PDB file of C-alpha atoms and ligand atoms in Angstrom:
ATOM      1  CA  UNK A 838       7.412 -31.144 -49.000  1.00  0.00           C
ATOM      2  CA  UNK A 839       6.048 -33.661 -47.360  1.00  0.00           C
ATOM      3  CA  UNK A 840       2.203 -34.750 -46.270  1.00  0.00           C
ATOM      4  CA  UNK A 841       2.599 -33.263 -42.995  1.00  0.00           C
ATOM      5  CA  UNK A 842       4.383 -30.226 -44.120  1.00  0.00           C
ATOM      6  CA  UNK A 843       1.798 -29.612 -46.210  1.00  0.00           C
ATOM      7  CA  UNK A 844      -1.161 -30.036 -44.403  1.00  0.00           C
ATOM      8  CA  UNK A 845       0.596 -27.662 -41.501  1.00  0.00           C
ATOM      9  CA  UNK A 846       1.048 -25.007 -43.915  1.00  0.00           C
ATOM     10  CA  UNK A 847      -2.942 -25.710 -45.324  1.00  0.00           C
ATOM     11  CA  UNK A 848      -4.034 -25.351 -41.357  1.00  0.00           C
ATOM     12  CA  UNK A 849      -1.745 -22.224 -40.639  1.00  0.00           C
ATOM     13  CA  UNK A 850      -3.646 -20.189 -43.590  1.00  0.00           C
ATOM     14  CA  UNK A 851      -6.977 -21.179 -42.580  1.00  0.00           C
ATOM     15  CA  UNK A 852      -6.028 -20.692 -39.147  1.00  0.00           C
ATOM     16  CA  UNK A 853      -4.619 -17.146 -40.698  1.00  0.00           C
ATOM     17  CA  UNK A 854      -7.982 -16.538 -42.443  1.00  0.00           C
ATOM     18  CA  UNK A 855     -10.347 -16.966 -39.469  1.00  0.00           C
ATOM     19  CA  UNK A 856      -7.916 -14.168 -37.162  1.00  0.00           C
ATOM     20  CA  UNK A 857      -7.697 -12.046 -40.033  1.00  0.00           C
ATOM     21  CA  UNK A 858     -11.976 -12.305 -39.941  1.00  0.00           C
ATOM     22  CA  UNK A 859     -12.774 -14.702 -41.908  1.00  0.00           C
ATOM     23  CA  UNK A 860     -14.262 -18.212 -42.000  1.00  0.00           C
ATOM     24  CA  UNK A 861     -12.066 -21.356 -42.735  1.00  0.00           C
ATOM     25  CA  UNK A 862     -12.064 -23.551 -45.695  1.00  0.00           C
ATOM     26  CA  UNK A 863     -10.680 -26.431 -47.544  1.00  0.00           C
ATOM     27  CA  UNK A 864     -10.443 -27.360 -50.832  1.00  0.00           C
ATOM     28  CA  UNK A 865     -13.660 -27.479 -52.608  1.00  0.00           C
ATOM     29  CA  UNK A 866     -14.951 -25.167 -49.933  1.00  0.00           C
ATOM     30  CA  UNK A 867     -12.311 -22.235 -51.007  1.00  0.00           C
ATOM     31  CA  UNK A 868     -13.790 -21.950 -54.702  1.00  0.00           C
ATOM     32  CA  UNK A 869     -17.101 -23.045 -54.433  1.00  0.00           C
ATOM     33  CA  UNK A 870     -20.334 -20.937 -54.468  1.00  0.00           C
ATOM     34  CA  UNK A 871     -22.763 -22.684 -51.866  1.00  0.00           C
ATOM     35  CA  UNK A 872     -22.533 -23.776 -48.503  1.00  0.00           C
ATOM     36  CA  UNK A 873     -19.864 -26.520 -48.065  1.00  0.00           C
ATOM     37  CA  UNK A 874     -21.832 -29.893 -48.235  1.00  0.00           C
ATOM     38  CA  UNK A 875     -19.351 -31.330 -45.836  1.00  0.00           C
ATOM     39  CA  UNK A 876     -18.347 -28.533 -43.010  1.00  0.00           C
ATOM     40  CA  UNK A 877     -22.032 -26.531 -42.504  1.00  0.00           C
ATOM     41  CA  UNK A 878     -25.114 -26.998 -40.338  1.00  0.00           C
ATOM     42  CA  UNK A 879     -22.768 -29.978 -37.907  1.00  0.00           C
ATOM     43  CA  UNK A 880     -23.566 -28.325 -34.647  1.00  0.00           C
ATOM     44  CA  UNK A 881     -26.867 -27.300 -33.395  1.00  0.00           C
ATOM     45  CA  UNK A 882     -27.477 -23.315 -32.685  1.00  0.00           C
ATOM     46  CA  UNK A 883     -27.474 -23.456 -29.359  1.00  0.00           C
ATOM     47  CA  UNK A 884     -24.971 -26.103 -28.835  1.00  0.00           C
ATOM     48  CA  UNK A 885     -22.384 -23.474 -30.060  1.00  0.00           C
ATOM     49  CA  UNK A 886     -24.942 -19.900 -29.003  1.00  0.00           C
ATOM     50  CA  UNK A 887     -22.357 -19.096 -26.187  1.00  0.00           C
ATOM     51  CA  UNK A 888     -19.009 -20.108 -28.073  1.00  0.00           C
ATOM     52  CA  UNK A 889     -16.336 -16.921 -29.327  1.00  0.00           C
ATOM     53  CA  UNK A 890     -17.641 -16.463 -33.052  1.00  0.00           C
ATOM     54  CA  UNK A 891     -13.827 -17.386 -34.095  1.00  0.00           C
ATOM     55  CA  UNK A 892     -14.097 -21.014 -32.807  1.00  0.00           C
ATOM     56  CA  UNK A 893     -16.913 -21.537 -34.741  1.00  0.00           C
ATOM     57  CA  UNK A 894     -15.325 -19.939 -37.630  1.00  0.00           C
ATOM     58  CA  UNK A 895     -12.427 -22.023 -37.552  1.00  0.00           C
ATOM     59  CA  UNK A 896     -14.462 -24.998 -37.471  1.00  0.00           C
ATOM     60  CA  UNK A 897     -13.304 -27.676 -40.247  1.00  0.00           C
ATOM     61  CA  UNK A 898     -14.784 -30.992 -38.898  1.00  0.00           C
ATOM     62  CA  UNK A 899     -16.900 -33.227 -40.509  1.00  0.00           C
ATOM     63  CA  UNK A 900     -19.289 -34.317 -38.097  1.00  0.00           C
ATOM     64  CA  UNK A 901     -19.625 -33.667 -33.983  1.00  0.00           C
ATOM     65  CA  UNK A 902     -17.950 -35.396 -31.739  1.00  0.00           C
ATOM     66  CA  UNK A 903     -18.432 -33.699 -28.508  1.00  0.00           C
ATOM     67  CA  UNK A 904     -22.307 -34.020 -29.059  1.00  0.00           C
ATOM     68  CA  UNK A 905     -21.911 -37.954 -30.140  1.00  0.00           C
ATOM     69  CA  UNK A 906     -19.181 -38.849 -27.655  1.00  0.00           C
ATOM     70  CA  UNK A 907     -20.202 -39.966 -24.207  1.00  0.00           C
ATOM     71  CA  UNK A 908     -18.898 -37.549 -21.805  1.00  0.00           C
ATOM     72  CA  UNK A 909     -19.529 -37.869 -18.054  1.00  0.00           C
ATOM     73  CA  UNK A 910     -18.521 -35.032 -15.701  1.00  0.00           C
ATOM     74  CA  UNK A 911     -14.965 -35.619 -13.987  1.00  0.00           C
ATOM     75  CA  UNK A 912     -13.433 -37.079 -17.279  1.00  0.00           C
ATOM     76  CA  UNK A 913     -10.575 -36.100 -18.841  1.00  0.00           C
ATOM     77  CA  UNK A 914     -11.030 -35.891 -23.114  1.00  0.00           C
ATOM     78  CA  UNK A 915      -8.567 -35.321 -25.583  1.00  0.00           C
ATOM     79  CA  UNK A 916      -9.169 -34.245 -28.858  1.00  0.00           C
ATOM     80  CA  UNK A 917      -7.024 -35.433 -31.593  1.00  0.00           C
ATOM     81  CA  UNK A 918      -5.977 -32.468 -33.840  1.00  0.00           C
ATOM     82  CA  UNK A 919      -8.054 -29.411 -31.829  1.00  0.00           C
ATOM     83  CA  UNK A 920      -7.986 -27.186 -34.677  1.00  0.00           C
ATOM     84  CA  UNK A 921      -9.413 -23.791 -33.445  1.00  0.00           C
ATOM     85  CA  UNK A 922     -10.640 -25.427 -30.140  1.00  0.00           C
ATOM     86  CA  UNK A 923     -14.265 -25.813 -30.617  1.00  0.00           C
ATOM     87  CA  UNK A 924     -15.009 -29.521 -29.574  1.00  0.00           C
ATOM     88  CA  UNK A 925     -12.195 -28.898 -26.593  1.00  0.00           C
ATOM     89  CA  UNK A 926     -15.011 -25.975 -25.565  1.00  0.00           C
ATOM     90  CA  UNK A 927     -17.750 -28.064 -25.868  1.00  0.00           C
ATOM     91  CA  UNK A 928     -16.243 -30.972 -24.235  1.00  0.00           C
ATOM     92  CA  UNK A 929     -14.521 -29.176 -20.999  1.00  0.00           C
ATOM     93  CA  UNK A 930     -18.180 -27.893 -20.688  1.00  0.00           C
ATOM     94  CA  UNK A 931     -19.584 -31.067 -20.089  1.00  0.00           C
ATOM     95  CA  UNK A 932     -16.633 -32.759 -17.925  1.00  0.00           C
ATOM     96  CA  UNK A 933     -17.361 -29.723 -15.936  1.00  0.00           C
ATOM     97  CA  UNK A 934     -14.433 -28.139 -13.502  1.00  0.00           C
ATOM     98  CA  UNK A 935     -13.893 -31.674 -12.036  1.00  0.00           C
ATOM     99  CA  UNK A 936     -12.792 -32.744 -15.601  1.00  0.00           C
ATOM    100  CA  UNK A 937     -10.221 -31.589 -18.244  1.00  0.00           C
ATOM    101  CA  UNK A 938     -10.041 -31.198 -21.757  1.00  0.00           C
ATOM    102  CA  UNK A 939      -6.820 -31.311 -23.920  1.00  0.00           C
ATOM    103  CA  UNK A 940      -6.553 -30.277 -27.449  1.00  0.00           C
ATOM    104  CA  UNK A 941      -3.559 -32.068 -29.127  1.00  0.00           C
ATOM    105  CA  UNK A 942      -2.617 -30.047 -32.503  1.00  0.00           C
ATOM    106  CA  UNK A 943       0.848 -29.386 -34.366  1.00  0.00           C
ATOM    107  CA  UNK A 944      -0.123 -26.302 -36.208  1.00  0.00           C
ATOM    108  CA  UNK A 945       1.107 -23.026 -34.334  1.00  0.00           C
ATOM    109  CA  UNK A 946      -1.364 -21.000 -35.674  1.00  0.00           C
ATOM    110  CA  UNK A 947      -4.533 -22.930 -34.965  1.00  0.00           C
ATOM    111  CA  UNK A 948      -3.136 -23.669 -31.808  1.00  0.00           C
ATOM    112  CA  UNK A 949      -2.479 -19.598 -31.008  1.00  0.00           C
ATOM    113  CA  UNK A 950      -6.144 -19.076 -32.588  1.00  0.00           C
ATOM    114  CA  UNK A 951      -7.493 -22.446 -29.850  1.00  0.00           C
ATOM    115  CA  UNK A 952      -5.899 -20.321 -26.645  1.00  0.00           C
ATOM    116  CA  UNK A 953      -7.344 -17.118 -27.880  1.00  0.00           C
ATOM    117  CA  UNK A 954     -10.572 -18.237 -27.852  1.00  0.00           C
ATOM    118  CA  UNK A 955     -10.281 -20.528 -24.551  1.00  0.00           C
ATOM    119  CA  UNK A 956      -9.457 -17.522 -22.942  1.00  0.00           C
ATOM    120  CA  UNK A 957     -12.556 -15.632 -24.459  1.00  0.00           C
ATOM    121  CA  UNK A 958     -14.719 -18.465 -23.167  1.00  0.00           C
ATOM    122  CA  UNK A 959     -13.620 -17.882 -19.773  1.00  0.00           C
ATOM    123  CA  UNK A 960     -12.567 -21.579 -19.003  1.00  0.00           C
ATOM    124  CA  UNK A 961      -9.777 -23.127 -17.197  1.00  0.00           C
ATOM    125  CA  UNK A 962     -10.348 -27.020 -17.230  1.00  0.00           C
ATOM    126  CA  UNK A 963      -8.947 -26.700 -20.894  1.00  0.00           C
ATOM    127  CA  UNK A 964      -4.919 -27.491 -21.795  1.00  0.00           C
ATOM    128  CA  UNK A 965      -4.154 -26.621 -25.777  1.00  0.00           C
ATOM    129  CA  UNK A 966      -0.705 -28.915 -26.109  1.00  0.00           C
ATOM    130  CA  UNK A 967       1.457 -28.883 -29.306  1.00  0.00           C
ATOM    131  CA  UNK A 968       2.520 -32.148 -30.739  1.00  0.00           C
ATOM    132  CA  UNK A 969       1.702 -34.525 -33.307  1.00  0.00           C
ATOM    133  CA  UNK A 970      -1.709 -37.274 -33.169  1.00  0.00           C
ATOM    134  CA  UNK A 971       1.419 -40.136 -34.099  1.00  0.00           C
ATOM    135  CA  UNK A 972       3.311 -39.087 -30.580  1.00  0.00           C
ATOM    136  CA  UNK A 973       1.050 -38.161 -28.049  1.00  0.00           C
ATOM    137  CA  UNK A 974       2.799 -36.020 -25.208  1.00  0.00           C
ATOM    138  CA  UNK A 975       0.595 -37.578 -22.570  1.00  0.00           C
ATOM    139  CA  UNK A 976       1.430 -40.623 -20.094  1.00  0.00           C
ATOM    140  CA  UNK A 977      -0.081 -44.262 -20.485  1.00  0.00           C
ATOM    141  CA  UNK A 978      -3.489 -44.698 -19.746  1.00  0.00           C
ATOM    142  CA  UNK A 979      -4.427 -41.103 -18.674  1.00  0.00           C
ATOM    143  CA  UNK A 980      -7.350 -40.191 -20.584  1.00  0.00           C
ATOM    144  CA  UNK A 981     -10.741 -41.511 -20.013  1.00  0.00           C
ATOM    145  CA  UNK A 982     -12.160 -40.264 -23.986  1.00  0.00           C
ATOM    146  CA  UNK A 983     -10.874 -39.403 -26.906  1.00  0.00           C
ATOM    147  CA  UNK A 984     -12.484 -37.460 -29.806  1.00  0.00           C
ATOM    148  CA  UNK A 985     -11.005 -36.473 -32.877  1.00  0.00           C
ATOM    149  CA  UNK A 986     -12.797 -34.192 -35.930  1.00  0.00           C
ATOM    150  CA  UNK A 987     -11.632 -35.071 -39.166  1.00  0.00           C
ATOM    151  CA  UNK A 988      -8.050 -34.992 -38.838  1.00  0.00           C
ATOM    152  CA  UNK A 989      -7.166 -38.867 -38.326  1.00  0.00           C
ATOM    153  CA  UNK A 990      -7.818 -39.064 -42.117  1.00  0.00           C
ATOM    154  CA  UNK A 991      -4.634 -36.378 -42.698  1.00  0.00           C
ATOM    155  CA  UNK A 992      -2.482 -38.446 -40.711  1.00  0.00           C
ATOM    156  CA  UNK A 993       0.357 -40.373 -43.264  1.00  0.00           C
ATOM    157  CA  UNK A 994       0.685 -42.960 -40.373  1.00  0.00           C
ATOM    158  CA  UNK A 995      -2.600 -44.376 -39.143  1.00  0.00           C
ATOM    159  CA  UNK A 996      -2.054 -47.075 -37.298  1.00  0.00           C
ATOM    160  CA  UNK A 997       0.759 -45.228 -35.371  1.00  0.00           C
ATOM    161  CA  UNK A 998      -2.652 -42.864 -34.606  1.00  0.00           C
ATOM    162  CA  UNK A 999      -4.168 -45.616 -33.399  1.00  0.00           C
ATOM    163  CA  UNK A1000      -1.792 -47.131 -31.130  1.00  0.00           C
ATOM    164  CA  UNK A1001      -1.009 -44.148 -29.644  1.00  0.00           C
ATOM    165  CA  UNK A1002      -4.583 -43.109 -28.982  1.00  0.00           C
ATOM    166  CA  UNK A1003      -4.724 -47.024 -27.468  1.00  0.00           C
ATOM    167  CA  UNK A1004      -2.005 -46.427 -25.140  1.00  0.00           C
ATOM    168  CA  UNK A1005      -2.675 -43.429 -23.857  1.00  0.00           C
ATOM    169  CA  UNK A1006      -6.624 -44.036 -23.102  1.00  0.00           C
ATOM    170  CA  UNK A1007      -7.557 -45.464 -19.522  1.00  0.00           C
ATOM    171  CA  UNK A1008      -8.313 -49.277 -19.588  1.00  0.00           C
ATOM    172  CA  UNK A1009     -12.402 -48.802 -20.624  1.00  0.00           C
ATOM    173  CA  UNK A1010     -11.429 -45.740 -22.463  1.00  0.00           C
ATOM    174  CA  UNK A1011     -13.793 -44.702 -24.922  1.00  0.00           C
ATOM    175  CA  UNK A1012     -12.493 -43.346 -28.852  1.00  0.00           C
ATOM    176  CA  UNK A1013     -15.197 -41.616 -30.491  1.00  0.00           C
ATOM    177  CA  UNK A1014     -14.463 -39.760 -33.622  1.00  0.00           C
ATOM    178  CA  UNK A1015     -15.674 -38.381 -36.575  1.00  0.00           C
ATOM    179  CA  UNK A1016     -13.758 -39.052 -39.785  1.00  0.00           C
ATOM    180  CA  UNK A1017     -14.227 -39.554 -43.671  1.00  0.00           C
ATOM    181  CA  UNK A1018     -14.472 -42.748 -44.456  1.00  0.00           C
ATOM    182  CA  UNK A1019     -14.162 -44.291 -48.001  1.00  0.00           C
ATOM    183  CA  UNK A1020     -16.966 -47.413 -48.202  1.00  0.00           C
ATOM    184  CA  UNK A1021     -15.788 -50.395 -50.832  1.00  0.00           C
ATOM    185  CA  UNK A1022     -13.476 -49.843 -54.382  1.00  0.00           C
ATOM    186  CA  UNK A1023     -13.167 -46.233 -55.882  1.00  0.00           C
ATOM    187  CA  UNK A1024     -10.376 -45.641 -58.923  1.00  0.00           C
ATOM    188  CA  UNK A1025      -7.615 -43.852 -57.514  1.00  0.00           C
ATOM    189  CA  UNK A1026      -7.872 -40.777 -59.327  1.00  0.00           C
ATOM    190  CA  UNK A1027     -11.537 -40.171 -58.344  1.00  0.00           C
ATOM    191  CA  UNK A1028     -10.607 -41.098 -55.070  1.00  0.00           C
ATOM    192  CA  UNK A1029      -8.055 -38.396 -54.806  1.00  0.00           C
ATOM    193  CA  UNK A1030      -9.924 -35.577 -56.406  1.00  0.00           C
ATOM    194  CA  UNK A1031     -13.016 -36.543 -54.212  1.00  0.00           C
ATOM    195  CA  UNK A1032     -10.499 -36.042 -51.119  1.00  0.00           C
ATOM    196  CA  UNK A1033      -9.327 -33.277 -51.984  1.00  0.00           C
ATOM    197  CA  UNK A1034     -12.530 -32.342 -52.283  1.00  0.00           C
ATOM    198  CA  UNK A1035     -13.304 -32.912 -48.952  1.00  0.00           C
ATOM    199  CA  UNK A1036     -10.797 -32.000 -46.911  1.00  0.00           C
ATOM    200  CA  UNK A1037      -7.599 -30.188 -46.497  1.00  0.00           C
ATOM    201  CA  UNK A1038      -5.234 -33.261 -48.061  1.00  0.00           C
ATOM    202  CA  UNK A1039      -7.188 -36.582 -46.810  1.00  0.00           C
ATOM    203  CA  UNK A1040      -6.296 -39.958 -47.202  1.00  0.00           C
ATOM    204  CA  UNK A1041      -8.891 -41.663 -45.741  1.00  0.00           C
ATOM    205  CA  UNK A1042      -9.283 -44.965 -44.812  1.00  0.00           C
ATOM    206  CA  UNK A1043     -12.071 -47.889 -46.173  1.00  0.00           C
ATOM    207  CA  UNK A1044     -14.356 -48.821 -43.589  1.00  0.00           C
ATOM    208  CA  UNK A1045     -12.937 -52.344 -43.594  1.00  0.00           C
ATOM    209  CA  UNK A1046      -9.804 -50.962 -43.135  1.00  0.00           C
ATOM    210  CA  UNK A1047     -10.564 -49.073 -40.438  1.00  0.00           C
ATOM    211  CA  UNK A1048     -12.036 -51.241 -38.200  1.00  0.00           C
ATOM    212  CA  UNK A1049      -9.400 -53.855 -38.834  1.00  0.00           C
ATOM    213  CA  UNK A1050      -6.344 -51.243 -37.904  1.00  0.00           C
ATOM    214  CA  UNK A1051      -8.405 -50.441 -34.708  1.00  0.00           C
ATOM    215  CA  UNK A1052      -8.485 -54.396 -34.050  1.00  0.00           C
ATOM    216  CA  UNK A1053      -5.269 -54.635 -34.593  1.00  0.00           C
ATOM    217  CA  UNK A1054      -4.134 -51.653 -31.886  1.00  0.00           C
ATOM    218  CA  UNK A1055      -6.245 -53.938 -29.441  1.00  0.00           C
ATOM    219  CA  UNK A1056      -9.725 -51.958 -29.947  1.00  0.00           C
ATOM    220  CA  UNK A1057     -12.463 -53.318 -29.210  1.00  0.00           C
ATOM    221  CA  UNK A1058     -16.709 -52.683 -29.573  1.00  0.00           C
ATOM    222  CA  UNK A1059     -15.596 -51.123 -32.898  1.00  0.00           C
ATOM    223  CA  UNK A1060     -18.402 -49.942 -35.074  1.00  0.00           C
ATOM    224  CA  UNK A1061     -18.698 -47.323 -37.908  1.00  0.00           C
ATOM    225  CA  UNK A1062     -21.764 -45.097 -38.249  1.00  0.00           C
ATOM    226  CA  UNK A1063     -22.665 -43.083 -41.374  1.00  0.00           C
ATOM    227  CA  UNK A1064     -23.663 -39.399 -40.804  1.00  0.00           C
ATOM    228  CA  UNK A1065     -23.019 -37.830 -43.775  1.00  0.00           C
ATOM    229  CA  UNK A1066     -22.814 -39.482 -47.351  1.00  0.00           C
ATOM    230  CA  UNK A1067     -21.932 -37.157 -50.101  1.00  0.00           C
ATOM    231  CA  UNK A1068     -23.021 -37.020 -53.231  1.00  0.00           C
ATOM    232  CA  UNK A1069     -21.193 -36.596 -57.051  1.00  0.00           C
ATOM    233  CA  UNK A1070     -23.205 -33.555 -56.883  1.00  0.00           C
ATOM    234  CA  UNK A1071     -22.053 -32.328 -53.899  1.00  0.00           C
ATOM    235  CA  UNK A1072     -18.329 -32.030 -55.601  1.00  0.00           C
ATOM    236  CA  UNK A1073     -19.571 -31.085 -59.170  1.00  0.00           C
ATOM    237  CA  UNK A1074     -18.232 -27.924 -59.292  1.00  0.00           C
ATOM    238  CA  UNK A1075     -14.771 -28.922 -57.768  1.00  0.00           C
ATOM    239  CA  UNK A1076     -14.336 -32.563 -59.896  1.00  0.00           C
ATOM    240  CA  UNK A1077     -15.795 -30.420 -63.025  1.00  0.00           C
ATOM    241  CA  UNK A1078     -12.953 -27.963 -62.290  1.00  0.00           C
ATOM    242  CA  UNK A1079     -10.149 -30.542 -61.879  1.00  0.00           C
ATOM    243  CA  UNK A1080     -10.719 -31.669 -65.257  1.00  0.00           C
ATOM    244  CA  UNK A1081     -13.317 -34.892 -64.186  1.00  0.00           C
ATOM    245  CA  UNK A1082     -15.960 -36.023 -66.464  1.00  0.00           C
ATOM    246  CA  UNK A1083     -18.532 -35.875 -63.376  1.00  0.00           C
ATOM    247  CA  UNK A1084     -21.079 -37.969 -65.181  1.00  0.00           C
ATOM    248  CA  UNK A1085     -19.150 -40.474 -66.459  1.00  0.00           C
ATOM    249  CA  UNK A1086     -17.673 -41.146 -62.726  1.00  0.00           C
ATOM    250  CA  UNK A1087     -20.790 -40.575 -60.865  1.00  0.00           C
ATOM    251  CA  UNK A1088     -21.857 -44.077 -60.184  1.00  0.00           C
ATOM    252  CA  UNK A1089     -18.150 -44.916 -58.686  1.00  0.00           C
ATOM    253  CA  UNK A1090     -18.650 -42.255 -56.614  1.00  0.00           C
ATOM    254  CA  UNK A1091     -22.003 -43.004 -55.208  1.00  0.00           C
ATOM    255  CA  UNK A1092     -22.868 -43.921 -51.316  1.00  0.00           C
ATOM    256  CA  UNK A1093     -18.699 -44.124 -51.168  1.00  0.00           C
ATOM    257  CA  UNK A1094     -17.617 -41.103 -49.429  1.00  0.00           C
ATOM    258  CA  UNK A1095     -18.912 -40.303 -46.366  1.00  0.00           C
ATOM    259  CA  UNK A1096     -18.368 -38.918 -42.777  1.00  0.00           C
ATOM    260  CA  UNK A1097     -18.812 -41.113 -39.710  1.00  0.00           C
ATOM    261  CA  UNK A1098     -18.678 -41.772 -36.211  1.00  0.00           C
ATOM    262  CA  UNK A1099     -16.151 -44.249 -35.032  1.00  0.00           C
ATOM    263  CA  UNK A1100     -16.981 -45.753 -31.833  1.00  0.00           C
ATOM    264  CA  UNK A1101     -13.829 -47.997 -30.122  1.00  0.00           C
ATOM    265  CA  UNK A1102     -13.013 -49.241 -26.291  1.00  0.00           C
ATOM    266  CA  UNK A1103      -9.683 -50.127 -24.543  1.00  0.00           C
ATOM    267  CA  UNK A1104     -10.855 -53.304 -23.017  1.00  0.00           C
ATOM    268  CA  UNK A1105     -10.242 -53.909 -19.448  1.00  0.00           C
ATOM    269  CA  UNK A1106      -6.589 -54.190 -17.910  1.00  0.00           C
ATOM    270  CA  UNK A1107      -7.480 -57.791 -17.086  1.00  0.00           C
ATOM    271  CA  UNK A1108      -7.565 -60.784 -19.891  1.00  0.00           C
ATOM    272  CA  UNK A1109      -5.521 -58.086 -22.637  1.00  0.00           C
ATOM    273  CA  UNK A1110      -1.907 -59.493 -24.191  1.00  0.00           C
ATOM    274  CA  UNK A1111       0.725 -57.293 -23.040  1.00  0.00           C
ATOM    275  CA  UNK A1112      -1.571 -54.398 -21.110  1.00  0.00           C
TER     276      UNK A1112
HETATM  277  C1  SAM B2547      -9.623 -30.582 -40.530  1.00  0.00           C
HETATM  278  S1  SAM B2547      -8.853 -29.599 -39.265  1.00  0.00           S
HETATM  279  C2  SAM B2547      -9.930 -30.007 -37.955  1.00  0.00           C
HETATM  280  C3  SAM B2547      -9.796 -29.091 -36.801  1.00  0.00           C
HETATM  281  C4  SAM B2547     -10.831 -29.323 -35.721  1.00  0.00           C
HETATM  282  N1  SAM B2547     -10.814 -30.670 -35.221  1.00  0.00           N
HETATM  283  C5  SAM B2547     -12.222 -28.963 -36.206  1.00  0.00           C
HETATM  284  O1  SAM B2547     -13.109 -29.794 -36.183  1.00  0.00           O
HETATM  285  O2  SAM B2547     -12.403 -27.830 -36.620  1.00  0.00           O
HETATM  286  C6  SAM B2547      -7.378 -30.510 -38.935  1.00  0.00           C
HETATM  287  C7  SAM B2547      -6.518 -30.016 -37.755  1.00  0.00           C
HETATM  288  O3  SAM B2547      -5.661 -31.080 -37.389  1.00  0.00           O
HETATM  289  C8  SAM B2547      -4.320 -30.636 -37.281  1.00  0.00           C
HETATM  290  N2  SAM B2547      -3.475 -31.776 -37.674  1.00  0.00           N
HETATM  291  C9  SAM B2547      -3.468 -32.415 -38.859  1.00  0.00           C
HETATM  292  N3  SAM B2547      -2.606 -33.446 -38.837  1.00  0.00           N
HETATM  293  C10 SAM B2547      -2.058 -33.457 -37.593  1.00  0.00           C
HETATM  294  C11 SAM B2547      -1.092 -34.292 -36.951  1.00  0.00           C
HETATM  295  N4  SAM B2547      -0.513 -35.314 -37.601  1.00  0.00           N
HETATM  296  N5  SAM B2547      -0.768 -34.028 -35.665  1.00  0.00           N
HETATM  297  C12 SAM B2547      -1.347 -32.984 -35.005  1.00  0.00           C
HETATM  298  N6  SAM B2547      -2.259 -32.151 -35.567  1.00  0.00           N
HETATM  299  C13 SAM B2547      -2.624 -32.386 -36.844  1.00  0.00           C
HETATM  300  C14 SAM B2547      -4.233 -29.437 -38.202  1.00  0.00           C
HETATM  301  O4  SAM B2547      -3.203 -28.566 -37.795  1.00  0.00           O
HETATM  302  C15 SAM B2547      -5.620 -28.837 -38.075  1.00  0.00           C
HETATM  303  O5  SAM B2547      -5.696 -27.901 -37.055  1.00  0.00           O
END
């Protein structure tokens, strides 16, 4: 099976677990006995009071987007990997009926889950598309902001992600995302037990990293802003469980893993190679 196949199939049960009445989790999240360290308390009570309870359910970001992103009313957003719709709702709410709001996911379930509760909301500036974040089904330079929620980090071909997110944005398009983001050296096999830890299958990218791929698509204004750094003991439980001597690997793990906001602009048509 491959990465994608699997992270589909991870998506489809979670998306199966919040319809069936339940809340959605990842990894650590699943077995553990507290609040997730990385998924609770990201959206304010009464930024999500008048949302369906099942978009909130299904929510398995890492940060918030739609509340960080600037969104101006007439804009068209797309969010990378909608999941069960919640930053679409909060974003078509701001554009307002002048604006629109896609959600871009390849999961049927979540996206089945997404309509549902679109349709509970009561609003029609909203489009739930199927398709993959690595081939956007939307023209050249038709969207004005993209925002994204944790799922760039699942994606096997980032810099595909990128230029595809570059192409299809506006010239002066904004990308605004939250992501995990891996700061400096960590030994592989911490580094994939802390992932897995943190999301459903991640693979996410060094800061460095990061902002040089973005360069490289033709970003520009990059930056990277911390909101979120976890802690060994956030993942105790979890690394304890997966066999990890948690003390012995708790200062490689320290102020590495966190979630952030990545700010980007497509620069202006003129002065850009090959716009
Ligand atoms: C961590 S969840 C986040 C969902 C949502 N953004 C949120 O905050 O709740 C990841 C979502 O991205 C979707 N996804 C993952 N990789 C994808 C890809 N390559 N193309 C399209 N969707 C993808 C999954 O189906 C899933 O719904």
């Amino acid at each position: 099976m491959d990465i994608k196949d699997a992270v589909r199939r991870k998506y489809a049960q979670a998306a199966i677990r919040v319809t069936e009445g339940g809340r959605a989790c990842c990894a650590g999240a699943c077995g553990g006995t507290s609040a997730d360290p990385v998924t609770s308390d990201l959206y304010e009570r009464g930024q999500v009071a008048a949302l369906p309870p099942e978009a909130v359910e299904a929510s398995l970001g890492c940060g918030n987007p739609a509340a960080l992103a600037q969104l101006r009313p007439g804009d068209t957003v797309l969010d990378l990997g909608s999941g069960g719709g919640i930053d679409v709702l909060l974003s078509a709410r701001r554009v307002g009926p002048a604006g629109k709001a896609y959600g871009l996911d390849m999961t049927d379930e979540m996206l089945a889950l997404a309509r549902e509760n679109q349709r509970k909301a009561g609003l029609e500036n909203i489009e739930f598309l199927k398709g993959e974040i690595e081939n956007i089904p939307l023209p050249d330079n038709s969207v004005d902001v993209i925002i994204s929620h944790c799922v760039i980090n699942l994606s096997a071909d980032k810099d595909r992600v990128f230029a595809e997110a570059f192409r299809v944005l506006k010239a002066g398009g904004r990308f605004a995302v939250s992501d995990i983001v891996v700061r400096g050296a960590v030994p592989n096999e911490i580094r994939r037990s802390m992932e897995l830890w943190v999301g459903c299958i991640a693979g996410a990218l060094e800061e460095g990293d990061y902002v040089r791929r973005l360069a490289a698509a033709g970003f520009r204004g990059i930056t990277v802003e911390p909101t979120r750094v976890y802690d060994v003991d956030d993942a105790r439980e979890f690394l304890a469980n997966h066999g990890i001597d948690v003390d012995a690997v708790a200062s490689l793990v320290k102020e590495k893993f966190m979630s952030a906001f990545v700010r980007a602009v497509k620069p202006p048509a003129e002065g850009v190679n090959g716009m």
